[in-house]
Amino acid sequence: AQTVTQSQPEMSVQEAETVTLSCTYDTSESDYYLFWYKQPPSRQMILVIRQEAYKQQNATENRFSVNFQKAAKSFSLKISDSQLGDAAMYFCAYRTGYGNKLVFGAGTILRVKS
Amino acid sequence: AAGVIQSPRHLIKEKRETATLKCYPIPRHDTVYWYQQGPGQDPQFLISFYEKMQSDKGSIPDRFSAQQFSDYHSELNMSSLELGDSALYFCASSTGQGALRYGYTFGSGTRLTVV
């Protein structure tokens, strides 16, 4: 079974600085997709960024980028120029190329200090 | 743009009662997923439907059932409610192929409280 591990229950960052959230996963699949979701206090689940396992190039979405290390099964999220609105719970999620469901990590609470 | 609509937003039920949660996917989305998120927990997959047929099943209790209708909306029926069923229930939708690459779009959730 696939598992997703987020080892940082909580992280803090100063406004305008950079923070990296860690995620590792375990799978025997070769074809899969990885996602970071943001869940603010409103509890809405918002897709932040995605990565296809077959792509070597790291995904980037504005201030958000990932460091995807397939051999190490690592998928970290870097948030640059942190903003107060980035404060939320961040979930790393895994999906196989053949299945429907997302498997989530336990989440990391990100606090942004002004 | 239209999003995934869930109703009701909040629901309070007593133990042993029944609850029905509804989900209206984004237009032209043919796949619906249900997740349960307990307090301080990550979302857990319950069940999914593609073209009105169950496509995958997760940790859904036997007391729960779900279906997808001809207009692609879905309902999650929960019977003999227990205190432990109190959670945020998310619905998400996608096109069958779109989900492969794009994840899927979540609704705002239904917060169920069992007292």
CSV table of C-alpha atoms in Angstrom, one decimal:
chain,number,residue,atom,x,y,z
A,1,ALA,CA,0.0,0.0,0.0
A,2,GLN,CA,1.1,3.5,-0.7
A,3,THR,CA,1.9,5.8,2.2
A,4,VAL,CA,2.7,9.4,2.5
A,5,THR,CA,4.7,10.9,5.4
A,6,GLN,CA,5.0,14.5,6.4
A,7,SER,CA,7.4,14.6,9.2
A,8,GLN,CA,6.9,18.3,10.2
A,9,PRO,CA,3.6,18.7,12.1
A,10,GLU,CA,4.2,22.5,12.2
A,11,MET,CA,6.4,25.1,10.6
A,12,SER,CA,6.8,28.8,11.0
A,13,VAL,CA,8.2,31.3,8.5
A,14,GLN,CA,8.7,35.1,8.6
A,15,GLU,CA,6.8,37.0,6.0
A,16,ALA,CA,8.7,37.4,2.8
A,17,GLU,CA,11.1,34.6,3.6
A,18,THR,CA,11.3,31.1,2.1
A,19,VAL,CA,10.1,27.9,3.7
A,20,THR,CA,10.3,24.2,2.7
A,21,LEU,CA,7.8,21.6,3.7
A,22,SER,CA,8.9,18.0,3.5
A,23,CYS,CA,7.1,15.0,2.2
A,24,THR,CA,8.2,11.4,1.5
A,25,TYR,CA,6.2,8.6,0.1
A,26,ASP,CA,6.4,4.9,-0.3
A,27,THR,CA,5.3,3.1,-3.4
A,28,SER,CA,6.2,0.3,-5.8
A,29,GLU,CA,4.5,1.9,-8.7
A,30,SER,CA,6.4,3.6,-11.5
A,31,ASP,CA,3.6,5.7,-12.8
A,32,TYR,CA,2.0,8.1,-10.3
A,33,TYR,CA,1.2,11.7,-9.5
A,34,LEU,CA,2.0,13.9,-6.5
A,35,PHE,CA,0.2,16.9,-5.3
A,36,TRP,CA,0.3,19.6,-2.6
A,37,TYR,CA,-3.0,20.8,-1.3
A,38,LYS,CA,-3.5,23.8,1.0
A,39,GLN,CA,-6.3,23.9,3.5
A,40,PRO,CA,-6.8,27.3,5.1
A,41,PRO,CA,-9.0,27.9,8.2
A,42,SER,CA,-12.1,27.9,5.8
A,43,ARG,CA,-11.3,24.1,5.4
A,44,GLN,CA,-11.5,24.4,1.6
A,45,MET,CA,-9.0,22.0,-0.1
A,46,ILE,CA,-7.1,24.0,-2.7
A,47,LEU,CA,-4.7,22.4,-5.1
A,48,VAL,CA,-1.3,24.2,-4.9
A,49,ILE,CA,0.9,22.3,-7.3
A,50,ARG,CA,1.2,18.9,-9.0
A,51,GLN,CA,4.0,16.7,-10.3
A,52,GLU,CA,3.9,13.8,-12.7
A,53,ALA,CA,6.4,11.1,-11.7
A,54,TYR,CA,7.6,10.6,-15.2
A,55,LYS,CA,8.7,14.2,-15.5
A,56,GLN,CA,12.2,15.0,-14.3
A,57,GLN,CA,11.6,18.7,-14.3
A,58,ASN,CA,10.4,20.1,-11.0
A,59,ALA,CA,7.0,21.8,-11.1
A,60,THR,CA,6.7,25.5,-10.4
A,61,GLU,CA,3.6,27.6,-9.9
A,62,ASN,CA,4.5,31.3,-9.2
A,63,ARG,CA,5.9,31.3,-5.6
A,64,PHE,CA,5.5,27.6,-5.2
A,65,SER,CA,7.9,25.0,-6.4
A,66,VAL,CA,8.7,21.4,-5.6
A,67,ASN,CA,11.9,19.4,-5.3
A,68,PHE,CA,11.0,16.0,-6.6
A,69,GLN,CA,13.6,13.3,-5.9
A,70,LYS,CA,12.1,10.2,-7.4
A,71,ALA,CA,14.8,7.8,-6.3
A,72,ALA,CA,14.6,9.1,-2.8
A,73,LYS,CA,10.8,9.2,-3.0
A,74,SER,CA,10.8,12.7,-1.7
A,75,PHE,CA,8.5,15.6,-2.8
A,76,SER,CA,9.1,18.8,-0.9
A,77,LEU,CA,7.3,22.1,-1.4
A,78,LYS,CA,9.2,25.4,-1.3
A,79,ILE,CA,7.2,28.6,-0.8
A,80,SER,CA,9.1,31.7,-1.7
A,81,ASP,CA,8.3,35.3,-0.5
A,82,SER,CA,5.9,33.9,2.1
A,83,GLN,CA,2.7,35.9,2.6
A,84,LEU,CA,0.2,36.0,5.5
A,85,GLY,CA,-2.3,34.3,3.2
A,86,ASP,CA,-0.1,31.3,2.9
A,87,ALA,CA,-0.8,30.3,6.5
A,88,ALA,CA,-2.7,27.0,6.3
A,89,MET,CA,-2.5,23.3,6.7
A,90,TYR,CA,-0.6,21.8,3.8
A,91,PHE,CA,-1.2,18.2,2.7
A,92,CYS,CA,1.0,16.2,0.4
A,93,ALA,CA,-0.9,13.6,-1.6
A,94,TYR,CA,-0.2,10.7,-3.9
A,95,ARG,CA,-2.2,9.2,-6.6
A,96,THR,CA,-1.3,6.2,-8.8
A,97,GLY,CA,-1.7,6.4,-12.6
A,98,TYR,CA,-4.3,3.6,-12.4
A,99,GLY,CA,-6.4,4.4,-9.4
A,100,ASN,CA,-8.7,7.1,-8.4
A,101,LYS,CA,-8.1,7.9,-4.8
A,102,LEU,CA,-5.7,10.3,-3.3
A,103,VAL,CA,-3.6,9.2,-0.3
A,104,PHE,CA,-2.8,12.1,2.0
A,105,GLY,CA,0.0,12.7,4.4
A,106,ALA,CA,-0.9,13.9,7.9
A,107,GLY,CA,-0.4,17.5,7.0
A,108,THR,CA,1.9,20.3,8.1
A,109,ILE,CA,0.6,23.5,9.7
A,110,LEU,CA,2.3,26.5,8.3
A,111,ARG,CA,2.3,29.7,10.3
A,112,VAL,CA,3.4,33.0,8.8
A,113,LYS,CA,4.7,35.7,11.1
A,114,SER,CA,4.5,39.4,10.2
B,1,ALA,CA,-16.5,29.3,-12.8
B,2,ALA,CA,-18.8,26.7,-11.3
B,3,GLY,CA,-17.3,24.7,-8.5
B,4,VAL,CA,-18.3,21.5,-6.6
B,5,ILE,CA,-21.3,22.2,-4.5
B,6,GLN,CA,-22.0,20.4,-1.3
B,7,SER,CA,-25.1,20.6,0.8
B,8,PRO,CA,-25.7,21.1,3.5
B,9,ARG,CA,-22.7,23.0,4.8
B,10,HIS,CA,-23.4,22.0,8.3
B,11,LEU,CA,-25.5,19.2,9.8
B,12,ILE,CA,-26.2,18.2,13.3
B,13,LYS,CA,-27.7,14.8,14.0
B,14,GLU,CA,-28.2,12.7,17.1
B,15,LYS,CA,-26.8,9.2,17.5
B,16,ARG,CA,-28.5,6.5,15.6
B,17,GLU,CA,-30.1,9.0,13.2
B,18,THR,CA,-29.6,9.0,9.5
B,19,ALA,CA,-28.0,11.7,7.4
B,20,THR,CA,-27.8,12.4,3.7
B,21,LEU,CA,-25.0,14.5,2.2
B,22,LYS,CA,-25.3,15.8,-1.4
B,23,CYS,CA,-22.7,16.7,-3.9
B,24,TYR,CA,-23.1,18.4,-7.2
B,25,PRO,CA,-20.0,18.1,-9.4
B,26,ILE,CA,-18.6,20.7,-11.8
B,27,PRO,CA,-20.5,20.5,-15.1
B,28,ARG,CA,-19.2,17.8,-17.4
B,29,HIS,CA,-17.3,16.1,-14.6
B,30,ASP,CA,-18.3,12.5,-14.6
B,31,THR,CA,-16.4,11.3,-11.6
B,32,VAL,CA,-17.2,12.0,-7.9
B,33,TYR,CA,-15.1,11.1,-4.9
B,34,TRP,CA,-16.0,11.2,-1.2
B,35,TYR,CA,-13.5,11.8,1.6
B,36,GLN,CA,-13.9,12.0,5.4
B,37,GLN,CA,-11.7,14.3,7.5
B,38,GLY,CA,-11.9,13.8,11.2
B,39,PRO,CA,-10.7,16.6,13.6
B,40,GLY,CA,-7.0,17.1,13.2
B,41,GLN,CA,-6.8,14.3,10.7
B,42,ASP,CA,-5.9,14.0,7.0
B,43,PRO,CA,-8.7,13.2,4.5
B,44,GLN,CA,-9.5,9.6,4.2
B,45,PHE,CA,-11.0,8.2,0.9
B,46,LEU,CA,-14.4,6.7,1.3
B,47,ILE,CA,-15.8,5.9,-2.2
B,48,SER,CA,-15.8,7.1,-5.8
B,49,PHE,CA,-18.1,6.9,-8.8
B,50,TYR,CA,-17.4,7.1,-12.5
B,51,GLU,CA,-20.3,7.3,-14.9
B,52,LYS,CA,-22.8,6.4,-12.2
B,53,MET,CA,-20.9,3.2,-11.3
B,54,GLN,CA,-18.8,2.7,-8.2
B,55,SER,CA,-15.2,2.9,-9.3
B,56,ASP,CA,-13.2,2.5,-6.1
B,57,LYS,CA,-13.9,1.9,-2.5
B,58,GLY,CA,-12.0,2.9,0.6
B,59,SER,CA,-12.6,2.8,4.3
B,60,ILE,CA,-16.3,3.3,4.1
B,61,PRO,CA,-18.3,1.8,6.9
B,62,ASP,CA,-21.1,-0.7,6.0
B,63,ARG,CA,-23.5,1.8,7.6
B,64,PHE,CA,-22.7,4.2,4.8
B,65,SER,CA,-23.9,4.0,1.2
B,66,ALA,CA,-23.5,6.2,-1.8
B,67,GLN,CA,-24.6,6.5,-5.3
B,68,GLN,CA,-24.3,8.7,-8.3
B,69,PHE,CA,-27.4,9.7,-10.3
B,70,SER,CA,-28.1,10.3,-13.9
B,71,ASP,CA,-27.3,14.0,-13.6
B,72,TYR,CA,-23.9,13.0,-12.0
B,73,HIS,CA,-24.7,14.4,-8.6
B,74,SER,CA,-24.0,12.0,-5.7
B,75,GLU,CA,-25.4,11.4,-2.3
B,76,LEU,CA,-23.8,9.8,0.7
B,77,ASN,CA,-26.2,8.2,3.0
B,78,MET,CA,-25.2,7.6,6.6
B,79,SER,CA,-27.3,5.5,8.9
B,80,SER,CA,-27.1,4.6,12.6
B,81,LEU,CA,-24.8,7.6,13.2
B,82,GLU,CA,-22.1,7.3,15.8
B,83,LEU,CA,-20.3,10.0,17.6
B,84,GLY,CA,-17.1,9.0,15.7
B,85,ASP,CA,-18.8,9.9,12.4
B,86,SER,CA,-18.5,13.6,13.3
B,87,ALA,CA,-16.2,14.9,10.6
B,88,LEU,CA,-15.8,17.1,7.6
B,89,TYR,CA,-17.0,15.3,4.5
B,90,PHE,CA,-15.6,16.4,1.3
B,91,CYS,CA,-16.8,15.7,-2.2
B,92,ALA,CA,-14.5,16.2,-5.2
B,93,SER,CA,-15.1,15.8,-8.9
B,94,SER,CA,-13.1,15.4,-12.1
B,95,THR,CA,-13.3,14.1,-15.6
B,96,GLY,CA,-12.3,10.5,-15.8
B,97,GLN,CA,-9.1,11.4,-17.6
B,98,GLY,CA,-8.6,14.8,-16.1
B,99,ALA,CA,-8.0,13.4,-12.6
B,100,LEU,CA,-4.9,11.5,-13.8
B,101,ARG,CA,-3.0,14.7,-14.2
B,102,TYR,CA,-4.8,17.4,-12.5
B,103,GLY,CA,-5.9,16.0,-9.2
B,104,TYR,CA,-9.5,17.0,-8.7
B,105,THR,CA,-11.5,19.9,-7.4
B,106,PHE,CA,-12.9,19.7,-3.9
B,107,GLY,CA,-16.1,21.1,-2.6
B,108,SER,CA,-16.2,23.2,0.6
B,109,GLY,CA,-17.3,20.2,2.6
B,110,THR,CA,-20.2,19.3,4.9
B,111,ARG,CA,-19.4,19.5,8.6
B,112,LEU,CA,-21.4,16.7,10.3
B,113,THR,CA,-21.7,16.8,14.0
B,114,VAL,CA,-23.2,13.8,15.8
B,115,VAL,CA,-24.4,14.5,19.3
